[in-house]
Tab-separated table of C-alpha atoms and ligand atoms in Angstrom:
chain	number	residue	atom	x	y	z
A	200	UNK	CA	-6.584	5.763	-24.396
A	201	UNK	CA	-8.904	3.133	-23.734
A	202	UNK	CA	-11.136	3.315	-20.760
A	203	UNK	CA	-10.784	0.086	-18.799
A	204	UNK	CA	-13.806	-1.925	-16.863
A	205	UNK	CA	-12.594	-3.172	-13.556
A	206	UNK	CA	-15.690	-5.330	-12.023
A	207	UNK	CA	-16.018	-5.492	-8.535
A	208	UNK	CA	-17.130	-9.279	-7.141
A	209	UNK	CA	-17.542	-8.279	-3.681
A	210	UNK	CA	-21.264	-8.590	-3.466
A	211	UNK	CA	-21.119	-12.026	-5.004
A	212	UNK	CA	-19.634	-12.845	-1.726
A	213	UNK	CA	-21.944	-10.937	0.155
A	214	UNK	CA	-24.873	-13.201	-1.365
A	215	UNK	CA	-23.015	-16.501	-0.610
A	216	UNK	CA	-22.305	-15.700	2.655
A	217	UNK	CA	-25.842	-14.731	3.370
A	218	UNK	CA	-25.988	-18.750	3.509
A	219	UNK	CA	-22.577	-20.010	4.338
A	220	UNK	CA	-21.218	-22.145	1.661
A	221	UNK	CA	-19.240	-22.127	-1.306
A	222	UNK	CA	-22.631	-21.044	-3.526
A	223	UNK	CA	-22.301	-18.501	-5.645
A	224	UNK	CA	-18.700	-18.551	-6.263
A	225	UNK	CA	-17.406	-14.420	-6.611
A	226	UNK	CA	-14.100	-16.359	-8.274
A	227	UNK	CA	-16.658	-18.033	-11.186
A	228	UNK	CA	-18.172	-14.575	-11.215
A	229	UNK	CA	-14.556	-13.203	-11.884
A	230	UNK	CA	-13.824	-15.602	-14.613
A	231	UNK	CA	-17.482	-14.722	-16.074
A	232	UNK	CA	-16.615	-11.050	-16.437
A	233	UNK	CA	-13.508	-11.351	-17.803
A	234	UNK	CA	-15.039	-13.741	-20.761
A	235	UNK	CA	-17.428	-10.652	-21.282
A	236	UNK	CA	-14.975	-8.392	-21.674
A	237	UNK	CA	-13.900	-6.729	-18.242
A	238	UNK	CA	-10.251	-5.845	-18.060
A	239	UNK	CA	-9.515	-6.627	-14.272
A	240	UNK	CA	-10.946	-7.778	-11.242
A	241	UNK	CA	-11.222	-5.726	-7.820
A	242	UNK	CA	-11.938	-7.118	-4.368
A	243	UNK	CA	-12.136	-6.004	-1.240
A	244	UNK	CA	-11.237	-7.990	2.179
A	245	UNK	CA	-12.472	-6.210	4.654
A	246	UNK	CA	-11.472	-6.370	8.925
A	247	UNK	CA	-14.485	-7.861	9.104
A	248	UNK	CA	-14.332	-10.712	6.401
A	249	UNK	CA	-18.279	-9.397	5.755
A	250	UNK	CA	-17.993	-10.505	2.204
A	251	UNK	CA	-14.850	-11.595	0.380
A	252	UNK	CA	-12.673	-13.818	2.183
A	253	UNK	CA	-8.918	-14.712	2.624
A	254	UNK	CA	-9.751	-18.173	0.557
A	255	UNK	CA	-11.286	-15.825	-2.084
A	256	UNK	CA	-8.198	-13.417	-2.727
A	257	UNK	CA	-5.798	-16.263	-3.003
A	258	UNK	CA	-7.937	-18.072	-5.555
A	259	UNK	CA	-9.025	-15.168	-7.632
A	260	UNK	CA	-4.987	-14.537	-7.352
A	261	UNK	CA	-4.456	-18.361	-8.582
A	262	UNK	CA	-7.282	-18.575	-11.369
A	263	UNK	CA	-7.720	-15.437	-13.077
A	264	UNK	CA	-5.557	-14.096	-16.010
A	265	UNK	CA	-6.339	-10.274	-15.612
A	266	UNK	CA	-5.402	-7.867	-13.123
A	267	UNK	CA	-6.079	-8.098	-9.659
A	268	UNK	CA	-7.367	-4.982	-7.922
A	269	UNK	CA	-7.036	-5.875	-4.007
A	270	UNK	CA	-9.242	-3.238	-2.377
A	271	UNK	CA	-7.826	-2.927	1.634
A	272	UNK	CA	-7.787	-0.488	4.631
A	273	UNK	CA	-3.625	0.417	5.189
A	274	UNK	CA	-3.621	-1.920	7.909
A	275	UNK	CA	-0.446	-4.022	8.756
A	276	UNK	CA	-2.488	-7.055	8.751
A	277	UNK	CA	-3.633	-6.227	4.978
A	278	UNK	CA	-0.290	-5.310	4.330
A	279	UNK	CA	1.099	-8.634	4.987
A	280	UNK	CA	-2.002	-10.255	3.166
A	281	UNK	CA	-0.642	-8.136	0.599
A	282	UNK	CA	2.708	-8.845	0.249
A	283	UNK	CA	2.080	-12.321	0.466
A	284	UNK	CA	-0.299	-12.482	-2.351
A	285	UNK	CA	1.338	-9.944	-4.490
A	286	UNK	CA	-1.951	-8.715	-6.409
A	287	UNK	CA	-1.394	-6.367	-10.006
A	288	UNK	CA	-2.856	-3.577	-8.013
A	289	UNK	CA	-3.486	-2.263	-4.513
A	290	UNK	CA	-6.382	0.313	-3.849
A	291	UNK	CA	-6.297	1.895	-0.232
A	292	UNK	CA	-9.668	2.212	0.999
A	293	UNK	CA	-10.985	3.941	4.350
A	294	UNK	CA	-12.850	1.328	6.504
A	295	UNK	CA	-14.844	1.615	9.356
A	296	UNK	CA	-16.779	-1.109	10.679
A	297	UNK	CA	-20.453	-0.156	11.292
A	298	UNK	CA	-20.172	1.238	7.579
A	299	UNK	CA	-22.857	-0.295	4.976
A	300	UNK	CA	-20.236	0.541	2.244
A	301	UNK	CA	-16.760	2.873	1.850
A	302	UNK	CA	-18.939	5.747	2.960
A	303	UNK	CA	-16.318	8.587	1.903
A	304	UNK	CA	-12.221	8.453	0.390
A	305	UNK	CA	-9.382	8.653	2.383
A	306	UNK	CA	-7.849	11.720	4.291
A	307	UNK	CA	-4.796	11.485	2.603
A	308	UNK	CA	-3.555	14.785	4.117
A	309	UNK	CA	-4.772	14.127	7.551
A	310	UNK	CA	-3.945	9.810	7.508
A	311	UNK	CA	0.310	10.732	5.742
A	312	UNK	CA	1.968	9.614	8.142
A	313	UNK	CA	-0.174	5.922	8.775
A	314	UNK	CA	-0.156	6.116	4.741
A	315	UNK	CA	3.120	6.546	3.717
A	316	UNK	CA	5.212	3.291	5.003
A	317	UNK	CA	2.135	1.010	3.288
A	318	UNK	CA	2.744	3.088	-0.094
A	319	UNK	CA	6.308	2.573	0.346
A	320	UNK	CA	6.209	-1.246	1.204
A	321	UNK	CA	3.802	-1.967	-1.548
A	322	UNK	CA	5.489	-0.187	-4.276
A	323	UNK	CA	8.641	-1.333	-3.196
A	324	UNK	CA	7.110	-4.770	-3.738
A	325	UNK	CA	6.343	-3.852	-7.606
A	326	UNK	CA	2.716	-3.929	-6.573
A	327	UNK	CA	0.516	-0.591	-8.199
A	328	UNK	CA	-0.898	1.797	-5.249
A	329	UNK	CA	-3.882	3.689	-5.402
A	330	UNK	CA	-5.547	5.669	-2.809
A	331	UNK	CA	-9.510	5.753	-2.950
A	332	UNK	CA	-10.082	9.757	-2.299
A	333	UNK	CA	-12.118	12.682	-2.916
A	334	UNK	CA	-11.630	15.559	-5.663
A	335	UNK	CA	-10.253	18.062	-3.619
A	336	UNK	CA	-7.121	19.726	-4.664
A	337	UNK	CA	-5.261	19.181	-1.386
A	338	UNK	CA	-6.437	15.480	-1.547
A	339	UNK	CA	-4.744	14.825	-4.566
A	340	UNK	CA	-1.659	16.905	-4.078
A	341	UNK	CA	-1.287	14.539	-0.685
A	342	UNK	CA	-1.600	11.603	-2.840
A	343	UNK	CA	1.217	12.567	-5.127
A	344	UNK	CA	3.554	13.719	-2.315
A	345	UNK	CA	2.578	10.619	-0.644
A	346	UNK	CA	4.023	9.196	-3.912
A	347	UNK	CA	1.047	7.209	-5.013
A	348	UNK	CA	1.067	6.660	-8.741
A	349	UNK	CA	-2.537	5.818	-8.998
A	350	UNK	CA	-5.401	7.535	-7.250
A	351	UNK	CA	-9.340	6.384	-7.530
A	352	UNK	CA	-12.105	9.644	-7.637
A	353	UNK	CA	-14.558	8.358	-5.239
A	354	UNK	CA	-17.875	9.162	-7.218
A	355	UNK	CA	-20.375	8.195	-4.613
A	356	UNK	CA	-21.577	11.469	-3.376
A	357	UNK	CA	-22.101	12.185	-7.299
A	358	UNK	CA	-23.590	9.060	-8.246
A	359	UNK	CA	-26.119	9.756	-5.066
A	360	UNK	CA	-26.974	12.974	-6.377
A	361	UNK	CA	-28.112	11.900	-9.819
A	362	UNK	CA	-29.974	9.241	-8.597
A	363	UNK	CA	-32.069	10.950	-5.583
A	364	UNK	CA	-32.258	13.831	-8.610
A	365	UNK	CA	-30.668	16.533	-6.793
A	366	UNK	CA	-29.506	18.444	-9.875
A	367	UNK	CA	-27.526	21.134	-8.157
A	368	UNK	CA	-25.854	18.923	-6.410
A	369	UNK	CA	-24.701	16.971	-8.850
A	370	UNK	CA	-23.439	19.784	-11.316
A	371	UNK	CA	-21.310	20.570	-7.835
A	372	UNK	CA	-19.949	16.993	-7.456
A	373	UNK	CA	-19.636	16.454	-11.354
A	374	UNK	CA	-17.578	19.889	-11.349
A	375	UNK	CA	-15.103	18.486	-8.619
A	376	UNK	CA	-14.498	15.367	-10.565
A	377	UNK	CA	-13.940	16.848	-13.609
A	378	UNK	CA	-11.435	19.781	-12.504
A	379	UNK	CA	-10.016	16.801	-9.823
A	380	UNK	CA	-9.253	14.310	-12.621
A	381	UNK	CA	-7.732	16.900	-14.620
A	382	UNK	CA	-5.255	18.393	-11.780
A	383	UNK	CA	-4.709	14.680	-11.005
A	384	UNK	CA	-3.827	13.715	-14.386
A	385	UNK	CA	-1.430	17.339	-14.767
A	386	UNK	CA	0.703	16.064	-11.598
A	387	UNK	CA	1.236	12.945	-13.382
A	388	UNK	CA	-1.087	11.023	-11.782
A	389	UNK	CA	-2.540	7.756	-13.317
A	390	UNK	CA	-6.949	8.819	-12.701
A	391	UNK	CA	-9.553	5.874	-12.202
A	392	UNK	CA	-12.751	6.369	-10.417
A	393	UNK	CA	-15.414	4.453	-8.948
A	394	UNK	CA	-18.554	3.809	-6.178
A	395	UNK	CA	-21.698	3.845	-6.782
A	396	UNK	CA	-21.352	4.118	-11.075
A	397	UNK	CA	-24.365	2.627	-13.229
A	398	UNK	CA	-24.984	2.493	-17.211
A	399	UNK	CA	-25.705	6.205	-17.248
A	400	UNK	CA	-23.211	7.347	-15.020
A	401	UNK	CA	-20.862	5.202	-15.712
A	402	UNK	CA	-21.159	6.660	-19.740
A	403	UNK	CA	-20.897	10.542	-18.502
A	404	UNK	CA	-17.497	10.042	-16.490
A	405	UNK	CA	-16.115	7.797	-19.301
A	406	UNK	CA	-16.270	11.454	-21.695
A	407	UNK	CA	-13.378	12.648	-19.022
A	408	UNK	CA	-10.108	11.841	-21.184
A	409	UNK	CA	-7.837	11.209	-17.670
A	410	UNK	CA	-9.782	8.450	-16.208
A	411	UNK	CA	-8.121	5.355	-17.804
A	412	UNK	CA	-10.196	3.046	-15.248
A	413	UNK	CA	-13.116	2.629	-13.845
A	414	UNK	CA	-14.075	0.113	-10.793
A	415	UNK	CA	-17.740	-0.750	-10.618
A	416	UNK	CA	-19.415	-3.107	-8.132
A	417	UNK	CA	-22.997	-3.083	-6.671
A	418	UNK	CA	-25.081	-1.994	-9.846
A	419	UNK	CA	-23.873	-4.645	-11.892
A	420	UNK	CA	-24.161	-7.544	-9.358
A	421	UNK	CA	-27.567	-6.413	-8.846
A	422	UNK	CA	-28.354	-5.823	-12.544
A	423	UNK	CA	-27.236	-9.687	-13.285
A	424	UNK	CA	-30.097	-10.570	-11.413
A	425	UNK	CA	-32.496	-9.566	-14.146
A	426	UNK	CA	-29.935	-9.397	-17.331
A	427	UNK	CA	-27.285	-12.363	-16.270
A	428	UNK	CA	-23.833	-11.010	-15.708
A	429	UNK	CA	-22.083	-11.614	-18.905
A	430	UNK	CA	-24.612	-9.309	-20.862
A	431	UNK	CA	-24.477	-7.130	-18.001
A	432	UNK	CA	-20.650	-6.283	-18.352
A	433	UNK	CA	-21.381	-6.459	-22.081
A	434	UNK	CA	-23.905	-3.273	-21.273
A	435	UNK	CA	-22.003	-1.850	-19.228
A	436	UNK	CA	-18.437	-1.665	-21.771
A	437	UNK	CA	-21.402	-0.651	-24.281
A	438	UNK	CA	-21.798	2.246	-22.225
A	439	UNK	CA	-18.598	3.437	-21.771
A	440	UNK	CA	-17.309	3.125	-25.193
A	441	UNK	CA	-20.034	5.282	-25.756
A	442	UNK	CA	-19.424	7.782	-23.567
A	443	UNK	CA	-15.864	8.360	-24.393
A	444	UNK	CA	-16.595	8.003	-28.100
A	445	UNK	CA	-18.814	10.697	-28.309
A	446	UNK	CA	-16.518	12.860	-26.429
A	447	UNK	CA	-13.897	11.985	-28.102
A	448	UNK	CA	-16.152	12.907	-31.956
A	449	UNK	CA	-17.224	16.470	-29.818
A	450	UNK	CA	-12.932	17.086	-29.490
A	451	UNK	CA	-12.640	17.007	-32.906
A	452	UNK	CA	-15.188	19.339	-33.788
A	453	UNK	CA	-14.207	21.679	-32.337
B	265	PXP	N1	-13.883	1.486	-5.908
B	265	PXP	C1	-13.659	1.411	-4.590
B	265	PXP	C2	-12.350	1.877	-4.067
B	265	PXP	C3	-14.627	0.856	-3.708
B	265	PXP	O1	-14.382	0.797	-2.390
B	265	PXP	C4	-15.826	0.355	-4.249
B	265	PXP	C5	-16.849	-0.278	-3.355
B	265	PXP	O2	-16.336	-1.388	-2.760
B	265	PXP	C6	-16.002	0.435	-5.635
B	265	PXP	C7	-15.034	1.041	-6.441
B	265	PXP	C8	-17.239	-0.095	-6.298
B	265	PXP	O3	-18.357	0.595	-5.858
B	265	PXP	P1	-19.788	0.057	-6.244
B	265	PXP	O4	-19.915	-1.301	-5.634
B	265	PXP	O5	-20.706	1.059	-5.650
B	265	PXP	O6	-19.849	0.012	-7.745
């Protein structure tokens, strides 16, 4: 099954509004990606508005012609932001304000109750729910209960491992995401993952045969600075069409 690139415009936003204004646009950004290849588009309005914008969801709703991801906190003003803009796809996402970033994945067995009418509504609305959470067994068990079709493997605390080289670390985190995505995938769940993926990463995960979809943000917004965005998503498909084809040739021997 093909692996699909969902790129994440958020921090085109969070560069325009470091001046106010309309410059750079994360909708022309959108458009960009999807000429180089991407196969959706995620954003994420946070309570705070710190980056993407109301204006911005409706027009990347209007303008694109791929999937859009709408990353949001199950809050009952998102929900109705929601409904009313009736994106492909809904990811729910933790949120806490004095975060830098979605620090962790949702408690989906602790938050059931505040999850399950926003599951309900949005599906009921034909719109696709995911839940953003971590590996763990009961996680994902809560998430199909919950009946979520769709959840995302947050990858952040793996991604951090690799990068600040803590090697036992990561064999711990890659271990959860592996096993996760697999018990995910054998409760019928539909796997994508994200945070914090880069080239190298990004080509490792894409070898695990249940993640259909992966969301990827911050490294390639900061990449396009050197490499321009179009090659950058260009890289970054490179990468993982590698990654799953050599997996994929290693299956087959064996
Ligand atoms: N997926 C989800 C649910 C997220 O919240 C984020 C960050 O907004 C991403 C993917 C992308 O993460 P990154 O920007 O680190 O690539």
């Amino acid at each position: 099954m093909t692996l699909r690139l969902g790129v994440n415009v958020d921090h085109v936003a969070t560069i325009r509004n470091a001046r106010g204004g309309r410059h750079p646009d994360p909708v022309r950004a959108a458009k960009l990606a999807i000429a180089a290849g991407c196969h959706g588009i995620t954003a994420h309005l946070r309570e705070d508005r710190r980056h993407i914008r109301d204006d911005d969801i409706a027009r990347l709703k209007a303008e694109i012609d791929k999937p859009l991801n709408f990353e949001m906190a199950a809050t009952d003003e998102m929900v109705a932001i929601a409904l009313k803009t009736h994106p492909h796809a809904v990811c729910l996402v933790p949120e806490k304000r004095t975060e830098r970033t979605t620090e962790g994945g949702l408690d989906a067995v602790k938050q059931r109750a505040q999850l399950a009418p926003v599951v309900h509504a949005l599906k009921h609305a034909g719109i696709r729910v995911s839940l953003f959470i971590g590996a763990q067994p009961e996680q994902i068990e809560a998430a199909a209960e919950l009946g979520a079709p769709v959840i995302e493997i947050h990858t952040g605390a793996w991604c951090d491992a690799l990068t600040q080289g803590h090697a036992a670390e990561a064999k711990t985190e890659w271990e959860l995401i592996r096993t996760g995505a697999q018990f995910a995938k054998g409760l019928g769940l539909e796997v994508h993952a994200g945070h914090g993926l880069d080239y190298a990463s990004a080509e490792t995960i894409a070898a695990l045969p249940q993640i259909t979809e992966l969301n990827i943000g911050h490294f390639l917004i900061g990449e396009a600075v050197f490499e321009g965005l179009s090659e950058t998503v260009k890289f970054m498909r490179a990468a993982m069409d590698r990654g799953r084809t050599k997996a994929r040739a290693a299956a087959a021997k064996q």
